[in-house]
Coordinates of C-alpha atoms in Angstrom, one line a residue:
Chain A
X1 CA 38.0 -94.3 -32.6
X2 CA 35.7 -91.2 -33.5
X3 CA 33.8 -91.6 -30.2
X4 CA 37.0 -91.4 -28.3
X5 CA 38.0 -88.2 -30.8
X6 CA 34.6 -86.7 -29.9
X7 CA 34.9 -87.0 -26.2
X8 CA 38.3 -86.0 -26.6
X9 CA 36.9 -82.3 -26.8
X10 CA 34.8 -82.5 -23.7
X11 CA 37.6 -83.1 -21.8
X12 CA 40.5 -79.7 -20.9
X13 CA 43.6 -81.7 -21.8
X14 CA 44.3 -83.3 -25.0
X15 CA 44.2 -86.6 -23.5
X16 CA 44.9 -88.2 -27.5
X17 CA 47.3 -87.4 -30.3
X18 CA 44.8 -87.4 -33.3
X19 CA 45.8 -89.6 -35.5
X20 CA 44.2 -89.7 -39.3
X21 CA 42.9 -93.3 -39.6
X22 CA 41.3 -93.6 -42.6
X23 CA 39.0 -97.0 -42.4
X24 CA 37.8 -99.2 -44.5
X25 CA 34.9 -101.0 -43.6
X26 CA 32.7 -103.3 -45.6
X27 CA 29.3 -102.8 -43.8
X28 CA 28.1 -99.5 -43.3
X29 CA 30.0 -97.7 -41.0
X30 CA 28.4 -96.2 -38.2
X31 CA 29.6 -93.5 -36.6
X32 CA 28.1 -91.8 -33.5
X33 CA 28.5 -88.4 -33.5
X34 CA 27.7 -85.9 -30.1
X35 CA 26.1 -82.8 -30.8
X36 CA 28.6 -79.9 -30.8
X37 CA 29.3 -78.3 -27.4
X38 CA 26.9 -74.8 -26.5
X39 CA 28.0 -72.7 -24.4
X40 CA 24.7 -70.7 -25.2
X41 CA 21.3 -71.1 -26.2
X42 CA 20.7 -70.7 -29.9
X43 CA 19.2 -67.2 -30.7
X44 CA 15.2 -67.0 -30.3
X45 CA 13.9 -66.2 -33.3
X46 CA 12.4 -62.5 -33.0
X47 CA 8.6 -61.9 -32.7
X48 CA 7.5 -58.9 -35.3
X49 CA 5.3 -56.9 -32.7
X50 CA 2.6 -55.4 -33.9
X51 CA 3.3 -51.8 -35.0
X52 CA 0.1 -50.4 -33.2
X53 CA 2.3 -52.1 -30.0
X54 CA 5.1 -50.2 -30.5
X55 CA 3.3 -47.0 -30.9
X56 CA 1.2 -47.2 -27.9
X57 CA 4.3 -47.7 -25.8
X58 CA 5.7 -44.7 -26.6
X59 CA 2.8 -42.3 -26.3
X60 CA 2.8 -43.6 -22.7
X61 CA 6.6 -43.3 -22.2
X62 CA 6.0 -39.3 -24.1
X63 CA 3.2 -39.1 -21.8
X64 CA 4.9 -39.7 -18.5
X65 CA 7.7 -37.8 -19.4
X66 CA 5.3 -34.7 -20.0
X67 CA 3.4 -35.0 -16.9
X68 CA 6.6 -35.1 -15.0
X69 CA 7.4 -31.9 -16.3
X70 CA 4.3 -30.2 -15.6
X71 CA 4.2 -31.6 -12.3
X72 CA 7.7 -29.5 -11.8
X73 CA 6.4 -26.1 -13.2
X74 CA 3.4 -26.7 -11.1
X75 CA 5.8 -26.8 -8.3
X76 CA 7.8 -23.8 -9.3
X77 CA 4.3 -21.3 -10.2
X78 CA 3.7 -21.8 -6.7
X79 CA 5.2 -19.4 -4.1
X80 CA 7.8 -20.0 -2.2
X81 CA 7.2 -19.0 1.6
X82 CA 9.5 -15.8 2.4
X83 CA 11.7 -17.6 4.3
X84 CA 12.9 -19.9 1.8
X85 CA 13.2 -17.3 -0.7
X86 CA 17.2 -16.3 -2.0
X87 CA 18.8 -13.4 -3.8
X88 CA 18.7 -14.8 -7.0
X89 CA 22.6 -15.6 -8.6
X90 CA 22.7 -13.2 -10.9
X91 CA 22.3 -10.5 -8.7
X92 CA 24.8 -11.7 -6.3
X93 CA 27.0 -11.7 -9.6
X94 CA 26.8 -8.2 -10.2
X95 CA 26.3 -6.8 -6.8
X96 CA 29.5 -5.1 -7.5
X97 CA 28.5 -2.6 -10.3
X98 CA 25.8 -1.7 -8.1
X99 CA 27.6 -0.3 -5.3
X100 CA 27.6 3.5 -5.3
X101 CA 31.7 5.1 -4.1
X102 CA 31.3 5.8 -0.5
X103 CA 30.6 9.3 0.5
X104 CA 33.1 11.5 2.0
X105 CA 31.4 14.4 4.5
X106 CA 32.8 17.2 5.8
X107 CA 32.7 17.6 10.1
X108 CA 30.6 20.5 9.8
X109 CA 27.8 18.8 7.3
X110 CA 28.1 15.5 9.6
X111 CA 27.6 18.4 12.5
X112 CA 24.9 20.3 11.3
X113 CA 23.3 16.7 10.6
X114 CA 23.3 15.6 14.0
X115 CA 22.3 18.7 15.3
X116 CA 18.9 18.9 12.6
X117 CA 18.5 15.0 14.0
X118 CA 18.3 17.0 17.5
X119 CA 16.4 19.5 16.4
X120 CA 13.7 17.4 14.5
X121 CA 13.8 15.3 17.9
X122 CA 12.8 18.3 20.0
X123 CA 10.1 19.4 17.3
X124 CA 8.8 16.5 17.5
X125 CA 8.4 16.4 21.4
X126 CA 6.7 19.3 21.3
X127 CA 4.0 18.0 18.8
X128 CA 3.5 15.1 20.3
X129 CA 2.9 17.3 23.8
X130 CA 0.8 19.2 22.1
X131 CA -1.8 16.9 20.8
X132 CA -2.0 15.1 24.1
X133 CA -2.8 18.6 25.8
X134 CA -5.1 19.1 23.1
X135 CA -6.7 15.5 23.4
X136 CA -6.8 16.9 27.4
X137 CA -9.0 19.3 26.8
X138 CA -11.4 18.2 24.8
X139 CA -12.0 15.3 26.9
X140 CA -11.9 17.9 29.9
X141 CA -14.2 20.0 27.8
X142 CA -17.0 16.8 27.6
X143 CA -16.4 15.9 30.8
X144 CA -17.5 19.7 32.5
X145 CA -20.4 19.4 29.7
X146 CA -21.6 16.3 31.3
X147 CA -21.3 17.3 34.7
X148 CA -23.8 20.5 34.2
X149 CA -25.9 18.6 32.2
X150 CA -26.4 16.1 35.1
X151 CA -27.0 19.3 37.5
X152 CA -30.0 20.0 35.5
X153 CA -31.6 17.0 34.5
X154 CA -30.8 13.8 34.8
X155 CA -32.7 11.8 32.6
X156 CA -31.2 13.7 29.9
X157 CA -27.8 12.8 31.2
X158 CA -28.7 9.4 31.1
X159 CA -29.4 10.0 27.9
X160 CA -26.7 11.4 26.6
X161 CA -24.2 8.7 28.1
X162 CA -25.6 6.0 26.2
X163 CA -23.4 5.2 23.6
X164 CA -24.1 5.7 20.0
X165 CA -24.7 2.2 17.8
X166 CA -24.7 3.7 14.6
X167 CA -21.4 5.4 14.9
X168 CA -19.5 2.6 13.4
X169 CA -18.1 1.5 10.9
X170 CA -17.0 5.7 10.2
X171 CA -14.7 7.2 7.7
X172 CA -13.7 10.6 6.9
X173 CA -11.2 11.4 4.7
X174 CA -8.3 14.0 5.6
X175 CA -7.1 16.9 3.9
X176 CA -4.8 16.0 0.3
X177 CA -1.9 17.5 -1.1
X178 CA -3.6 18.2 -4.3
X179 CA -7.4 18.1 -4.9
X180 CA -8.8 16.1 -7.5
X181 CA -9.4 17.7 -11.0
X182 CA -13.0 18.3 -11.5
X183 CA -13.8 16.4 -15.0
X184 CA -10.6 14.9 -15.4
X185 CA -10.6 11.7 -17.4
X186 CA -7.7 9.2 -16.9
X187 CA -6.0 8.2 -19.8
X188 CA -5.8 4.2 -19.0
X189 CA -8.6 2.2 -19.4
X190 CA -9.2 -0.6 -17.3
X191 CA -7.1 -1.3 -14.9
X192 CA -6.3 -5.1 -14.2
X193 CA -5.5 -6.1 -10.4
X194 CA -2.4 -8.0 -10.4
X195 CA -1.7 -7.7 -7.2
X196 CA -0.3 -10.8 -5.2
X197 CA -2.2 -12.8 -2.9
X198 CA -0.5 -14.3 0.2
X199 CA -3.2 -17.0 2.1
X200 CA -2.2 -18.8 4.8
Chain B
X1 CA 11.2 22.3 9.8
X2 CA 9.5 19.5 8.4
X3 CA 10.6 20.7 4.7
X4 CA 14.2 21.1 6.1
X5 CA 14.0 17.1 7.2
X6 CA 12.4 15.6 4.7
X7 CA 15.3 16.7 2.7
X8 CA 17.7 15.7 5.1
X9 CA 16.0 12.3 5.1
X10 CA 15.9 12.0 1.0
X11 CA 19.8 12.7 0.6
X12 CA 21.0 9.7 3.5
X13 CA 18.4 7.2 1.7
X14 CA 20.5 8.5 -1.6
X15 CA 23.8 7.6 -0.4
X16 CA 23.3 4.9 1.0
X17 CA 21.0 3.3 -1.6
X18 CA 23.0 1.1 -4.3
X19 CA 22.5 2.5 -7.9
X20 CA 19.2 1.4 -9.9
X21 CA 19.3 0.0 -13.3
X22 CA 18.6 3.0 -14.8
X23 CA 21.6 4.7 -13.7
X24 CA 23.8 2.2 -14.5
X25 CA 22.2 2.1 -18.3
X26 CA 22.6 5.6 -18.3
X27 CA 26.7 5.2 -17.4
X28 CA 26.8 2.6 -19.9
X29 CA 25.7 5.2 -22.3
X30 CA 28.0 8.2 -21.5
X31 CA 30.6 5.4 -21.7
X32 CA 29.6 4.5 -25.1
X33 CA 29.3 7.9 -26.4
X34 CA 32.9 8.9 -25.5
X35 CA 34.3 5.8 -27.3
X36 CA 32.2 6.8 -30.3
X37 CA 33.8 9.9 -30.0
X38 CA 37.3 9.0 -29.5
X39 CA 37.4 6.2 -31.8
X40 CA 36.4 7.6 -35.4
X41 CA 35.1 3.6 -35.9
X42 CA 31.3 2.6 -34.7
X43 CA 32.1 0.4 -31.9
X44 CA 29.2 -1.1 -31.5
X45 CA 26.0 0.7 -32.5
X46 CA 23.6 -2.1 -31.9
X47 CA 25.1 -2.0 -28.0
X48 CA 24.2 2.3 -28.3
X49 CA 20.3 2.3 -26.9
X50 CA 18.8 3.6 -29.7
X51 CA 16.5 5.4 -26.9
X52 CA 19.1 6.7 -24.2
X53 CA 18.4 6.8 -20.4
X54 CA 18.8 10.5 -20.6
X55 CA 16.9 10.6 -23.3
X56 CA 13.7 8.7 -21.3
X57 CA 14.6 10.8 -18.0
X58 CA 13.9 14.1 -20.0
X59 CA 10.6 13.1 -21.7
X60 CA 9.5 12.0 -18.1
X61 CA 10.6 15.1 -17.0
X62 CA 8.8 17.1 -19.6
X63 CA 5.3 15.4 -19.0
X64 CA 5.3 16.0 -15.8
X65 CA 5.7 19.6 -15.7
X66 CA 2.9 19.7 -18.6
X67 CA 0.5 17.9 -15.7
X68 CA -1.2 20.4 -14.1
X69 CA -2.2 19.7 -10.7
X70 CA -5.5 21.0 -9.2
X71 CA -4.6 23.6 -7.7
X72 CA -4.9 24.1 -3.9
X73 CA -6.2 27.5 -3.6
X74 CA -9.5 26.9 -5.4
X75 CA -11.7 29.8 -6.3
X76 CA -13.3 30.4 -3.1
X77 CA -9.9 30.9 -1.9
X78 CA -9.5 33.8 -4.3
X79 CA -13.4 35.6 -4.3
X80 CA -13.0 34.8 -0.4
X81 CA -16.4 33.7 -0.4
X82 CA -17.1 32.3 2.4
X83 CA -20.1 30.6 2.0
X84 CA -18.6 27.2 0.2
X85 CA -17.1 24.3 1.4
X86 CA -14.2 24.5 -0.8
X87 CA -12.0 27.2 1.0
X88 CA -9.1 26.7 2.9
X89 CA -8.9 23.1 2.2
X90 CA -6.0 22.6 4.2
X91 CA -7.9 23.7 7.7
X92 CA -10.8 22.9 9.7
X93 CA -13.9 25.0 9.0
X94 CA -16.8 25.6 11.5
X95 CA -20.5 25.9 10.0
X96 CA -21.8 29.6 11.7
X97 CA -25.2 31.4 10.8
X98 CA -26.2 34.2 12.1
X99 CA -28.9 35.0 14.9
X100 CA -31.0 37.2 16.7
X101 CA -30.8 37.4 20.5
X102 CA -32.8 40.3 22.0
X103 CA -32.1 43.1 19.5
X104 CA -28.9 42.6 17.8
X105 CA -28.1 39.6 15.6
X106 CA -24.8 37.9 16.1
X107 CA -22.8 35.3 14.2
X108 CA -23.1 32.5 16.3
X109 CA -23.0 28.1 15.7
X110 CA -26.4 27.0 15.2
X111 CA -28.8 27.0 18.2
X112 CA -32.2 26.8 19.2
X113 CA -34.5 25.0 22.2
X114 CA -34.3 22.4 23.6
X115 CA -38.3 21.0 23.8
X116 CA -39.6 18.2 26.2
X117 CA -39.3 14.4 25.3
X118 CA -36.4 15.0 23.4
X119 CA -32.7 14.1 23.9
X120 CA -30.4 16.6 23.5
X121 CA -28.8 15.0 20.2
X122 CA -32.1 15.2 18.7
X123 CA -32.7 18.6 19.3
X124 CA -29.7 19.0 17.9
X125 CA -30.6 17.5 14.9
X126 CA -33.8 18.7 14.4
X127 CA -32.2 22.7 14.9
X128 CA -29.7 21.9 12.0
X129 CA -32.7 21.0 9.7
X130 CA -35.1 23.8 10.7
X131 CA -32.0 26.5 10.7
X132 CA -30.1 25.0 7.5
X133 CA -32.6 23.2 5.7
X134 CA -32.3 19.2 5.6
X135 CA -30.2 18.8 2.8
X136 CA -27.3 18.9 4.7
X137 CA -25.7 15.9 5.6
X138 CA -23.9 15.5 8.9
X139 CA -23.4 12.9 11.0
X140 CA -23.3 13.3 14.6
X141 CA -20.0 11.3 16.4
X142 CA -21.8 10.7 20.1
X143 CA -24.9 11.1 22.3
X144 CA -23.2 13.2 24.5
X145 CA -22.4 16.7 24.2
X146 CA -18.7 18.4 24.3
X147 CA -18.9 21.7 25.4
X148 CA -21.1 24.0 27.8
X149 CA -21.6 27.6 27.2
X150 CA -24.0 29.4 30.0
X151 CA -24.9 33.1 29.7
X152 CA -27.3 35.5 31.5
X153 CA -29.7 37.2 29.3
X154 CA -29.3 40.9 29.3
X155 CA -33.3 41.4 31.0
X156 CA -35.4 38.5 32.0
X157 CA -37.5 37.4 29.2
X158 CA -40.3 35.0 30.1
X159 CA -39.2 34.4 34.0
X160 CA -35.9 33.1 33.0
X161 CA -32.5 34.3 33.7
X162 CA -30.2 33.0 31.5
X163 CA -29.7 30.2 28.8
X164 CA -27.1 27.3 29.2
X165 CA -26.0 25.8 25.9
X166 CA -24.6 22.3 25.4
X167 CA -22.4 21.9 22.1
X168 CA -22.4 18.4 19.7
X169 CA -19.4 17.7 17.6
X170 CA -20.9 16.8 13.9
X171 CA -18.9 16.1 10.8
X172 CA -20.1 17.2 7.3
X173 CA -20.8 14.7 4.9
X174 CA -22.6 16.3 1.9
X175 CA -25.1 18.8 0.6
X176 CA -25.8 22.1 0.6
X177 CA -27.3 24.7 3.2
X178 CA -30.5 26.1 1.6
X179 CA -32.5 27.9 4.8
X180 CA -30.6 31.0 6.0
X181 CA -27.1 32.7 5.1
X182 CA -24.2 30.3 6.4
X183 CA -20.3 30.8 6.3
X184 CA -18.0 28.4 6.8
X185 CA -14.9 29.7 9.0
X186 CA -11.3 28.8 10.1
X187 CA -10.2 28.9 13.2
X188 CA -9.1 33.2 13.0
X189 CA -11.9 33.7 11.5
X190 CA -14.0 31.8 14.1
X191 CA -12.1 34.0 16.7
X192 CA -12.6 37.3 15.2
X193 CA -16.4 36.8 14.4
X194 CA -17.6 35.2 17.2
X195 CA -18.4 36.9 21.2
X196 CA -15.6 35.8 23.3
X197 CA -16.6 34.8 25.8
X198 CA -18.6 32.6 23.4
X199 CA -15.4 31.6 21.1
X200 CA -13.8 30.7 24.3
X201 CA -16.0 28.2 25.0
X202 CA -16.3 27.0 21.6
X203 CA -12.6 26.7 21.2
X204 CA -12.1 24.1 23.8
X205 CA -13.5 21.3 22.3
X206 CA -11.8 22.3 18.7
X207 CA -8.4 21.3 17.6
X208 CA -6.0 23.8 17.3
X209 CA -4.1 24.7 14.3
X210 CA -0.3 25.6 14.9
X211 CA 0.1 27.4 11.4

């Protein structure tokens, strides 16, 4: 009767009304029993790592975590090339406050602006005439110089035509607004060159 | 003209520039300083720049008209000596000596004879070390000459009848002219000193100066 009871609970419908027998039995009784139904595996009993373990792992997981970071600032010291450069957002933000109120001009001041625009465009001309007249001449100048020379000798024309090697590399320096101050100490020390370098 | 441009140029780049931080600080200021007035009640003094912008405009302001510039006209301007190199440093200057020819001595560029067996830039050369001493530095720009100057001598001297002289263009570099008595000219001086017939020559192979 038990057996049946047991397999009563394998089986989805209750196939028996339990009934409470109580037995009496002269020889031992044996009962059979199943062993209760698992849906599971018993827990696994939990291994004590070792503490040195534990540690280790997380100095690796720190570890990655901190080369992954340096590998990004790595990537954001470099410079960008110019074309992939943007206004940065906070400008953008605020490019309101820095707009200045539009000008209002007069027709005579937008006038006499056009015509000093004219003016300066003529003066201008002029210069530029000038200094190829000028470059004209000179090379005219030469050019009669060389031709006499050649009427009286010509190995010195000869000469004379072959061009100079130790000409370059030549500087000269041109005239400055303001000439340097003769013992004048500047007040900054060193200076330190933090100018950017572009390669490539 | 140029002055009158240059302005021109510096007031469109001002409106049509977009205001600096500076400026903006600086209306942020006046801003605060009428509320401070108007309001008896600090509004905010730790938003009140302790140093203003006007206040840091005027101390620029001050140290740069304490800076004293060196000055362009440099005393050889005002003794009008006209032996240095540090005249006029806005112009060209020519190097001239002075030298005899027959009788009278003239102010002329540095000249002398041309000898066999040598080119005519090292005749040059050599002329500028024997007439000005060889502590001047120059440095010759070409082999060839630049300008031609040919003249007759008043009487024949030694069966010839004239001299013909071939310019070289030479910048100065350094040093100082220790032989004979040398001046350093502009251009108006250069044509007021020198024969003209001679300056003419001269002058065509010189830039010209329009002021």
């Amino acid at each position: 009767m038990s057996i049946l009871r047991q397999f009563s609970r394998l089986s989805i419908c209750p196939t028996v009304k339990f009934q409470l027998n109580r037995n009496i039995s002269t020889t031992s009784a044996l009962t059979f029993k199943i062993t209760e139904q698992l849906w599971a595996e018993p827990m696994k009993k939990k291994k004590k790592i070792d503490p040195a373990i534990v540690k280790a792992r997380e100095e690796r997981r720190r570890k990655k975590i901190e080369k992954q970071i340096r590998r990004l600032e790595k990537n954001a010291r470099q410079l960008k090339p110019i074309d992939e450069l943007e206004v940065p957002l906070h400008l953008m933000d605020s490019l309101k406050k820095y707009k200045r109120p539009p000008v209002q001009l007069s027709v005579e001041e937008i006038e006499a602006r056009e015509l000093l625009q004219k003016e300066w465009a003529r003066y201008k001309r002029d210069e530029y005439m000038n200094n190829i007249a000028q470059v004209d001449r000179i090379m005219a100048a030469q050019r009669r110089a060389l031709d006499r020379l050649y009427e009286e000798s010509e190995d010195l024309y000869n000469e004379a035509i072959m061009p100079d090697l130790q000409l370059l590399p030549y500087t000269i320096s041109g005239p400055v607004a303001t000439p340097p101050i003769k013992d004048y100490e500047s007040p900054d020390g060193e200076y330190i060159d933090v100018s950017k370098k572009w390669d490539n | 003209m140029q002055k009158k441009y240059k302005e021109f140029l510096l007031t469109v780049e001002f409106e049509k520039s977009m205001k600096s931080n500076h400026e903006i600080q600086h209306e942020n200021d006046k801003k605060q300083a009428e509320l401070f007035k108007a309001e008896s009640q600090d509004v905010d003094i730790d938003a009140v720049n302790k140093v203003t912008a006007q206040d840091f405009e005027d101390a620029a302001n001050e140290e740069y008209s304490k800076f004293k510039f060196g000055n362009l006209e440099t005393d050889a301007d005002k003794k009008g000596d006209k032996t240095s190199t540090e005249r006029c440093l806005q112009r060209h200057l020519v190097l001239v000596t002075q030298r005899k020819l027959g009788n009278d001595s003239k102010t002329l560029l540095p000249q002398g004879h041309w000898q066999e067996g040598e080119t005519l830039r090292q005749t040059a050369e050599r002329i500028v070390k024997e007439q000005i001493g060889s502590e001047l530095q120059i440095k010759f720009i070409s082999n060839a000459p630049c300008g031609f100057y040919k003249y007759k001598y008043p009487s024949e001297m030694n069966g010839k009848v004239g001299a013909k002289i071939f310019f070289y263009y030479a910048n100065y570099k350094s040093g100082n002219p220790t032989k004979s008595k040398v001046n350093w000219l502009t251009r108006k001086e250069l044509d007021e000193m020198l024969p003209q017939k001679y300056s003419n020559a001269v002058k065509e192979f010189l830039i010209e100066e329009t002021y």
